[in-house]
Amino acid sequence: MNHTFFKRYAFPFLAALLLVGCTTPQAPKQDKPRLIVFMAVDGLPQSQVVGYRDQLAPDGLRRFLDRGAWFADARYGHAFTVTGAGHATMLTGAYPHRTGIIGNDWRDRASGEPVYCTGDTAYTYIGHKTKPLDGTSPKNLMVETVGDVLKRADVRAKVIAISGKDRGAILPAGKTGVAYMYMDATGQFASSTFYMNEHPAWVTAFNAAKPADRYFKASWSPLLPDSAYAKSLPDGQPWYAPGGKLPKVLGESDAKPGPAFYAALIRSPYGDALTLDFARAAIAGESLGQDEVPDILSVSLSTHDYINHGYGPESRLSHDHLLHLDRLLEAFFQDLDRMVGKDRYLLVLTADHGFMPAPEYAKLLGRDAGRQNIPQALADVNAALTQKFGEPKLARGWSASGVLLDDGVIAQKKLDQRAVEEEARRVLLTEPGVAAAFTRTELENPASLPADTPFLAQVRNTWNRERSADVQVVVKQYWLFESRRTFAATHGSPYAPDYTVPILFYGPRWVAPGRIDQAVEVVGIAPTLASILAIPAPSASEGKPLPIAPVR
Ligand SMILES: [Zn+2]
């Protein structure tokens, strides 16, 4: 937004001419990148990146592994590893206890009403219907991002965030960047009235060409011969969501492109292709990386998460999706070389969380695994609380990773808050899928438990005093804590498959290549980027800068 005609149309040509003359190897190494391309692959565990390394293209993810810096042990440190929480952490350098994004959704503590992490009824999608809980603004994000600091340092800096999911765009965009998200109903990308009143011409032109419709009746077929998928589970397992078999044709039973097709599109490799095409359009349309003021482009690719939810990370569908994505990334990276210029941008790739195996698959491996019935757990808590305290529905509902108690009734009836919490916890611990539970009283008092209590540090990082529920629940490993039946597998636990994610850097002028085994956290990305951009780290950042060797 706010781009002049000159900037949009004439500048790219002038910049391209200038760039041709400026690309000299003698340029000082400490120059800031013109553009940071920050990528998130939704729901990508690090184990999948290294597990399929021998099948990756030379210049896709292997650009990082072969010629970039990559971390073998990178993790999130918060317990409830879900999309909103992860995307809020990446560029703020802060965990949910500080960002306030404690989950994808939660309940307002005062009213008990549902809150969506990026929901804000003051704003609507541009040119699209908007439901009350749709994500339209960063109102709930309590802290600043690297992009916010960058824009404060120089108002000319541009920060653009793009994703298949609203929260995947809005949270990395921070308070002052601009977010564009995929619209399931139309196959278009839209921003919201929080950011602008109308789309810039490049967005309107992108949508007018109906690029999603190019994929109508397109087939998702395996990239490699059957023998290449020996490490992953064959299609059609009984716990899979519908459509768990390749090849599949998008919009197969539809006469013309419509909402069902557009929703299926973002759940196929073509959804990533479309998102990356929109990112290319943003680079051209906003002239990203073309002047001396650094810009940030954040691209969160949502499809991998949808595939993993539907079929599990161990499925051939997930394996094949990653291979397709890898080839799409290769083409995108090579376009960045052309559009922005080699050695002029820094590329970073991470994930918002990893993924747990499907419980049915974990059972086949001999694990204690299952599906926790969430409504039943709440009913059990309320039955016990009613019996003990004589009040119905003292537990108002699930809120993010915990059970929200009715503070109003507890105060009005002069019940002992701590005793109500304790009883709720006692019942939750009898549920088959619950490993641990922590009460508000414990979490508000640092000295109440030994610091090395299992899960405590992660739960503290997840728990925000003003927003979080009163009894925090930790699911057992391999247990699925999710009531949607269409989910074969999920994430959101404090175990390694969920918290171990890729952190990959590529930018030969700023980052020396190599594998780094030292344990690092995702909260280290934001201060590292701030350091490379020579700006202060975001104010709530709690991460140690990543141990990236300086370029010699
Ligand atoms: Zn996610």
XYZ file of C-alpha atoms and ligand atoms in Angstrom:
553
model
C 0.000 0.000 0.000
C 0.969 3.667 -0.266
C 3.036 3.205 -3.351
C 3.325 5.847 -5.928
C 2.845 5.189 -9.560
C 6.540 5.853 -10.047
C 7.594 3.357 -7.419
C 5.307 0.654 -8.773
C 6.007 0.949 -12.477
C 9.112 2.950 -13.224
C 11.279 2.040 -10.276
C 11.699 -1.676 -11.003
C 13.145 -0.913 -14.428
C 15.566 1.669 -13.067
C 16.488 -0.635 -10.208
C 17.096 -3.522 -12.581
C 19.420 -1.337 -14.652
C 21.285 -0.238 -11.544
C 21.557 -3.788 -10.207
C 23.220 -4.986 -13.383
C 25.989 -2.470 -12.813
C 26.297 -2.959 -9.064
C 26.784 -6.699 -8.664
C 30.489 -6.801 -7.970
C 32.258 -9.312 -5.734
C 34.191 -6.430 -4.166
C 31.094 -5.100 -2.367
C 31.748 -4.861 1.397
C 30.670 -7.995 3.237
C 28.997 -6.151 6.084
C 26.350 -4.727 3.753
C 22.853 -5.412 4.980
C 20.678 -7.711 2.911
C 18.291 -5.791 0.638
C 15.619 -8.335 1.394
C 15.062 -10.961 4.039
C 12.942 -13.781 2.668
C 11.581 -15.484 5.742
C 9.827 -18.759 5.033
C 7.792 -21.000 7.278
C 6.603 -24.432 6.248
C 3.560 -25.079 8.396
C 3.894 -28.308 10.371
C 7.312 -29.414 9.081
C 9.373 -31.476 11.554
C 13.144 -31.290 11.122
C 13.185 -35.099 10.879
C 11.423 -34.876 7.501
C 13.980 -32.413 6.108
C 16.979 -34.605 6.927
C 15.100 -37.901 6.469
C 14.506 -37.305 2.761
C 17.758 -35.467 2.076
C 18.874 -37.944 -0.583
C 15.686 -37.274 -2.569
C 15.835 -33.471 -2.492
C 16.609 -31.303 -5.499
C 20.071 -29.677 -5.664
C 18.837 -26.121 -5.140
C 15.659 -26.561 -3.046
C 16.028 -27.449 0.623
C 19.518 -28.702 -0.213
C 20.550 -25.107 -0.914
C 20.443 -24.772 2.883
C 21.819 -28.205 3.739
C 24.669 -28.167 1.213
C 25.552 -24.501 1.008
C 23.809 -22.754 3.894
C 23.889 -22.881 7.687
C 21.522 -25.346 9.288
C 20.776 -26.411 12.850
C 20.517 -30.084 13.706
C 18.871 -29.378 17.074
C 16.495 -26.427 16.814
C 13.428 -26.313 18.967
C 10.515 -24.387 20.373
C 10.480 -24.046 24.145
C 6.749 -23.672 24.737
C 4.370 -26.534 25.512
C 1.367 -25.902 23.266
C 2.991 -26.150 19.844
C 0.263 -24.873 17.526
C 0.215 -22.634 14.457
C -0.743 -19.303 16.010
C 1.737 -19.660 18.867
C 4.592 -20.662 16.547
C 3.958 -17.941 13.990
C 3.809 -15.326 16.765
C 7.135 -16.547 18.169
C 9.196 -16.679 14.952
C 9.778 -12.977 14.324
C 9.161 -11.614 17.832
C 11.740 -13.871 19.496
C 9.250 -14.371 22.329
C 7.184 -17.301 23.540
C 3.394 -17.189 24.045
C 3.696 -16.083 27.682
C 4.938 -12.770 26.224
C 3.304 -12.636 22.767
C -0.130 -13.394 24.235
C -0.794 -15.751 21.304
C -1.339 -18.776 23.534
C -3.000 -20.899 20.841
C -5.001 -20.611 17.648
C -8.042 -19.836 19.750
C -8.970 -19.517 23.360
C -11.760 -18.169 25.566
C -11.931 -14.660 26.932
C -11.345 -14.987 30.680
C -14.052 -12.493 31.605
C -16.848 -13.495 29.231
C -15.917 -17.081 28.408
C -16.559 -16.217 24.750
C -14.350 -17.692 21.999
C -11.380 -15.608 20.831
C -9.467 -16.332 17.628
C -5.759 -15.450 17.655
C -6.012 -12.998 14.757
C -9.741 -12.307 15.034
C -10.875 -8.675 15.107
C -14.461 -7.802 14.166
C -13.458 -4.169 13.552
C -12.019 -5.238 10.184
C -13.061 -7.293 7.161
C -11.344 -9.041 4.259
C -11.142 -6.847 1.190
C -13.723 -7.988 -1.352
C -14.617 -11.101 0.654
C -17.207 -12.189 3.197
C -15.809 -12.179 6.714
C -17.096 -14.315 9.568
C -16.881 -13.092 13.193
C -13.879 -15.268 14.090
C -11.945 -14.815 10.837
C -8.414 -13.484 11.203
C -8.177 -9.839 10.145
C -5.689 -8.039 12.417
C -2.781 -8.447 14.860
C -4.797 -6.902 17.731
C -4.109 -9.849 20.040
C -0.357 -9.867 19.396
C 1.094 -8.122 22.451
C 4.655 -7.540 21.234
C 6.628 -6.238 18.256
C 8.361 -8.156 15.451
C 11.710 -7.637 13.699
C 9.684 -6.011 10.927
C 8.151 -3.513 13.347
C 11.618 -2.528 14.579
C 12.893 -2.318 10.992
C 10.038 -0.037 9.945
C 10.568 2.152 12.989
C 14.225 2.495 12.061
C 13.360 3.471 8.489
C 9.812 4.157 7.399
C 10.718 3.237 3.817
C 11.264 -0.420 4.756
C 8.548 -2.745 3.535
C 7.295 -5.740 5.486
C 4.932 -8.036 3.586
C 3.633 -11.363 4.884
C 1.806 -13.969 2.814
C 0.233 -17.287 3.781
C -2.402 -19.852 3.017
C -3.729 -19.166 6.545
C -4.629 -15.768 7.957
C -2.640 -16.376 11.151
C 0.352 -17.507 9.080
C 0.430 -14.056 7.478
C -0.902 -11.692 10.150
C 1.365 -12.733 13.036
C 4.682 -12.532 11.108
C 3.510 -9.203 9.617
C 3.509 -7.787 13.149
C 1.827 -4.519 13.997
C 3.071 -2.499 11.022
C 3.641 -4.953 8.165
C 1.021 -5.902 5.598
C -0.600 -9.353 5.483
C -2.189 -11.175 2.560
C -3.933 -14.517 3.003
C -5.508 -17.169 0.822
C -9.275 -17.131 0.617
C -10.645 -20.684 0.653
C -13.930 -19.558 -0.911
C -12.513 -17.864 -4.016
C -8.931 -19.029 -4.532
C -7.768 -15.400 -4.284
C -5.353 -13.676 -1.915
C -6.793 -10.818 0.121
C -5.697 -8.402 2.776
C -8.002 -6.850 5.375
C -9.263 -3.354 6.074
C -6.862 -3.229 9.023
C -4.064 -2.815 6.486
C -5.662 -0.851 3.652
C -8.973 0.167 2.127
C -8.315 -1.360 -1.245
C -5.736 -3.666 -2.758
C -2.798 -2.267 -4.695
C -2.984 -2.796 -8.455
C -0.630 -5.789 -8.444
C -2.948 -7.727 -6.089
C -6.030 -6.847 -8.114
C -4.251 -7.921 -11.294
C -3.062 -11.184 -9.719
C -6.586 -12.091 -8.607
C -8.239 -10.940 -11.855
C -6.167 -13.488 -13.788
C -7.785 -16.268 -11.677
C -4.486 -18.101 -11.194
C -6.082 -20.727 -8.935
C -8.318 -21.868 -11.788
C -5.273 -23.010 -13.754
C -5.153 -25.966 -11.363
C -8.769 -27.054 -11.892
C -8.702 -30.788 -12.767
C -4.936 -30.856 -12.160
C -3.706 -34.173 -10.814
C -1.476 -34.597 -7.776
C 0.652 -37.608 -8.711
C 3.666 -39.004 -6.883
C 6.871 -37.328 -7.998
C 9.045 -40.469 -7.860
C 8.559 -44.183 -8.632
C 6.900 -46.314 -5.940
C 10.218 -47.733 -4.745
C 11.282 -44.241 -3.580
C 8.583 -44.265 -0.887
C 9.665 -47.405 0.943
C 10.281 -45.360 4.131
C 6.726 -44.015 4.312
C 3.300 -45.576 4.875
C 1.298 -46.642 1.807
C -1.853 -44.703 0.880
C -5.308 -45.596 2.134
C -4.642 -46.389 5.809
C -7.937 -46.784 7.727
C -7.270 -43.765 9.979
C -6.705 -41.397 7.054
C -9.033 -38.515 6.269
C -10.981 -38.882 3.004
C -8.849 -38.562 -0.111
C -5.809 -40.353 1.268
C -4.703 -41.851 -2.002
C -2.565 -40.635 -4.909
C -3.002 -39.717 -7.649
C -5.897 -37.373 -6.988
C -7.558 -34.882 -9.285
C -8.460 -31.449 -7.901
C -12.111 -30.566 -8.430
C -12.704 -34.018 -9.924
C -16.466 -34.011 -9.289
C -17.011 -30.271 -9.849
C -18.382 -28.745 -13.049
C -16.429 -25.525 -12.518
C -14.030 -24.069 -9.949
C -15.846 -23.325 -6.681
C -15.262 -23.269 -2.912
C -14.762 -27.058 -2.636
C -12.071 -26.930 -5.321
C -10.373 -23.858 -3.807
C -10.306 -25.536 -0.397
C -8.862 -28.717 -1.926
C -6.285 -26.672 -3.846
C -4.572 -25.325 -0.725
C -4.441 -28.928 0.546
C -2.363 -30.016 -2.459
C 1.119 -29.047 -3.719
C -0.603 -26.606 -6.072
C -1.582 -24.548 -3.016
C 2.101 -23.965 -2.310
C 2.701 -23.200 -5.996
C -0.036 -20.558 -5.902
C 1.263 -19.033 -2.655
C 4.774 -18.803 -4.117
C 3.360 -17.217 -7.276
C 1.700 -14.593 -5.107
C 5.047 -14.054 -3.349
C 6.705 -13.482 -6.754
C 3.959 -10.988 -7.599
C 4.594 -9.209 -4.284
C 8.335 -8.924 -4.979
C 7.641 -7.412 -8.389
C 4.636 -5.330 -7.336
C 6.262 -3.855 -4.238
C 9.797 -3.712 -5.670
C 11.021 -5.672 -2.660
C 14.761 -5.671 -2.181
C 15.310 -3.146 -4.954
C 16.575 -0.158 -2.989
C 19.162 0.232 -0.247
C 16.552 0.033 2.525
C 16.103 -3.587 3.650
C 12.656 -5.172 3.293
C 11.165 -8.335 4.760
C 9.007 -10.805 2.866
C 7.495 -13.537 5.042
C 5.949 -16.510 3.266
C 4.195 -19.203 5.285
C 3.312 -22.265 3.233
C 0.264 -23.917 4.781
C -0.213 -27.085 2.757
C 2.194 -29.393 4.565
C 0.234 -28.953 7.789
C -3.045 -29.847 6.091
C -1.483 -32.972 4.580
C 0.029 -34.042 7.900
C -3.272 -33.534 9.730
C -5.092 -35.571 7.117
C -2.697 -38.492 6.827
C 0.145 -38.147 9.338
C 3.801 -37.174 8.790
C 4.727 -40.834 8.223
C 2.404 -41.125 5.190
C 3.520 -41.323 1.582
C 1.278 -38.301 0.957
C 3.330 -36.233 3.411
C 6.615 -37.579 2.012
C 5.558 -36.857 -1.562
C 4.202 -33.454 -0.645
C 7.565 -32.468 0.787
C 9.309 -33.569 -2.421
C 6.905 -31.489 -4.522
C 7.364 -28.538 -2.182
C 11.138 -28.920 -2.441
C 10.974 -28.576 -6.242
C 8.686 -25.554 -5.921
C 11.160 -23.980 -3.481
C 14.006 -24.624 -5.912
C 12.185 -22.715 -8.653
C 11.316 -19.921 -6.206
C 14.891 -19.589 -4.941
C 16.195 -19.400 -8.500
C 13.633 -16.689 -9.242
C 14.846 -14.796 -6.162
C 18.355 -14.919 -7.643
C 16.997 -13.335 -10.795
C 14.463 -10.928 -9.295
C 16.344 -9.710 -6.230
C 19.885 -10.613 -7.211
C 22.276 -13.242 -5.880
C 24.029 -12.094 -2.721
C 21.423 -9.413 -2.126
C 18.942 -11.366 -0.024
C 19.058 -13.549 3.044
C 16.904 -16.656 3.009
C 15.627 -18.224 6.224
C 13.337 -21.229 6.574
C 11.719 -22.657 9.689
C 8.409 -24.176 10.798
C 5.747 -23.144 13.296
C 5.769 -26.619 14.888
C 6.545 -30.200 13.974
C 4.109 -33.116 13.994
C 3.273 -36.224 15.977
C 2.568 -39.572 14.291
C -1.031 -40.737 13.976
C -1.963 -42.581 17.206
C -3.050 -45.652 15.238
C 0.379 -45.793 13.611
C 2.088 -45.278 16.986
C 0.075 -48.240 18.301
C 1.388 -50.395 15.455
C 4.866 -49.468 16.694
C 3.924 -50.733 20.140
C 3.437 -47.337 21.809
C 0.835 -46.415 24.382
C -1.269 -44.239 22.087
C -4.842 -43.134 21.605
C -7.321 -40.319 21.153
C -8.401 -38.300 24.166
C -12.114 -37.475 24.159
C -11.971 -33.761 24.968
C -15.689 -33.027 25.609
C -15.773 -36.087 27.874
C -12.817 -34.812 29.908
C -14.617 -31.496 30.461
C -17.817 -33.287 31.443
C -15.859 -35.418 33.907
C -14.305 -32.304 35.479
C -17.677 -30.580 35.817
C -19.334 -33.656 37.329
C -16.640 -33.874 40.016
C -16.675 -30.116 40.714
C -20.472 -30.138 41.060
C -20.276 -33.017 43.489
C -17.578 -31.394 45.606
C -18.628 -27.716 45.505
C -22.362 -27.893 44.758
C -22.153 -25.655 41.699
C -22.820 -26.719 38.075
C -20.414 -25.883 35.236
C -17.587 -24.430 37.287
C -15.409 -25.400 34.313
C -16.562 -23.070 31.541
C -14.761 -24.882 28.755
C -11.478 -25.669 27.073
C -9.401 -22.622 26.327
C -6.216 -23.193 24.274
C -4.289 -25.789 26.302
C -6.321 -25.744 29.499
C -9.611 -25.681 31.334
C -11.130 -22.290 32.114
C -12.862 -22.034 35.480
C -15.748 -19.690 36.275
C -14.004 -17.013 38.368
C -17.236 -15.098 38.831
C -19.095 -17.960 40.475
C -16.014 -18.993 42.466
C -15.830 -15.441 43.918
C -19.577 -15.036 44.361
C -19.954 -18.324 46.211
C -16.739 -17.714 48.131
C -15.253 -21.009 46.954
C -11.568 -21.684 47.503
C -10.033 -21.066 44.045
C -7.070 -23.274 44.822
C -9.293 -26.156 45.943
C -11.352 -25.910 42.734
C -8.185 -25.918 40.631
C -6.820 -28.907 42.554
C -9.998 -30.928 42.088
C -10.110 -30.131 38.363
C -6.488 -31.218 38.060
C -7.131 -34.448 39.980
C -9.895 -35.415 37.547
C -7.883 -34.420 34.450
C -5.042 -36.679 35.580
C -7.449 -39.640 35.541
C -8.104 -39.122 31.809
C -6.296 -41.658 29.615
C -4.456 -39.083 27.465
C -3.273 -36.649 30.147
C 0.383 -36.730 31.275
C 0.475 -33.727 33.619
C -1.527 -30.688 34.666
C -0.563 -27.411 36.321
C -2.799 -24.995 38.226
C -2.912 -21.206 38.017
C -1.736 -21.038 41.612
C 1.365 -23.057 40.722
C 2.090 -21.100 37.563
C 1.703 -17.720 39.271
C 4.130 -18.675 42.021
C 7.582 -19.488 40.680
C 8.684 -21.087 43.956
C 5.707 -23.469 44.131
C 7.393 -26.281 42.194
C 10.991 -27.407 41.636
C 12.337 -25.819 38.456
C 13.125 -29.228 36.979
C 9.533 -30.493 37.275
C 8.816 -32.261 33.955
C 7.076 -29.962 31.411
C 7.060 -27.001 33.839
C 9.430 -24.744 31.872
C 7.547 -25.396 28.622
C 4.155 -24.797 30.262
C 5.396 -21.538 31.793
C 6.455 -20.379 28.308
C 2.986 -21.240 27.000
C 1.050 -19.684 29.867
C 0.024 -16.026 29.796
C -1.366 -14.831 33.103
C -4.073 -12.591 31.626
C -5.227 -14.911 28.867
C -4.550 -18.519 29.750
C -6.919 -20.975 31.374
C -6.661 -21.994 35.013
C -5.581 -25.605 34.705
C -3.007 -26.300 31.998
C -2.993 -29.786 30.529
C -0.054 -31.684 29.017
C -1.071 -34.496 26.692
C 0.686 -37.866 26.834
C 3.133 -38.561 24.030
C 1.414 -40.304 21.058
C -2.026 -39.316 22.368
C -4.069 -37.117 20.089
C -5.749 -34.249 21.908
C -8.130 -33.054 19.274
C -11.797 -33.735 18.707
C -11.890 -33.268 14.926
C -12.429 -36.695 13.387
C -10.910 -35.604 10.084
C -7.505 -35.377 11.779
C -5.365 -38.475 11.401
C -2.606 -36.772 13.364
C -1.901 -33.488 15.082
C 0.635 -31.403 17.020
C 0.445 -29.205 20.111
C 2.456 -31.326 22.509
C 5.737 -30.634 24.338
C 7.492 -33.662 22.774
C 10.396 -33.707 20.316
C 8.443 -34.525 17.121
C 6.351 -31.388 17.774
C 9.031 -29.002 19.044
C 11.953 -29.950 16.788
C 11.851 -27.844 13.641
C 14.206 -26.769 10.883
C 16.138 -23.519 11.195
C 17.882 -23.021 7.873
C 19.832 -19.958 6.695
C 21.228 -19.189 3.280
C 23.032 -15.979 2.398
C 26.722 -16.399 1.645
C 27.505 -12.755 2.430
C 26.142 -12.968 5.957
C 26.131 -16.606 7.000
C 28.977 -19.087 6.687
C 27.769 -22.530 5.615
C 27.756 -25.649 7.735
C 25.820 -27.918 10.055
C 25.554 -26.629 13.625
C 24.914 -29.206 16.334
C 24.576 -26.831 19.280
C 20.998 -26.789 20.623
C 19.212 -23.575 19.676
C 15.690 -22.194 19.975
C 13.414 -20.539 17.445
C 13.362 -17.422 19.656
C 16.990 -16.974 18.514
C 15.933 -16.167 14.932
C 14.549 -12.672 15.636
C 17.619 -11.305 17.464
C 19.854 -12.865 14.790
C 17.968 -11.129 11.983
C 17.989 -7.878 13.969
C 21.757 -8.157 14.335
C 22.229 -8.755 10.589
C 19.976 -5.743 9.892
C 21.889 -3.663 12.493
C 18.707 -2.811 14.406
C 17.746 -3.565 18.024
C 16.146 -6.937 18.740
C 12.360 -6.794 19.225
C 11.674 -5.536 22.734
C 10.105 -8.750 24.076
C 12.683 -11.033 22.467
C 14.017 -13.608 24.904
C 16.170 -15.624 22.492
C 19.927 -15.921 22.368
C 21.221 -14.999 18.902
C 21.953 -18.112 16.864
C 25.600 -19.228 16.763
C 26.035 -18.494 13.083
C 29.647 -18.204 12.064
C 30.423 -14.789 10.596
C 31.520 -14.719 6.990
C 35.263 -14.313 6.704
Zn 0.786 -24.932 11.949
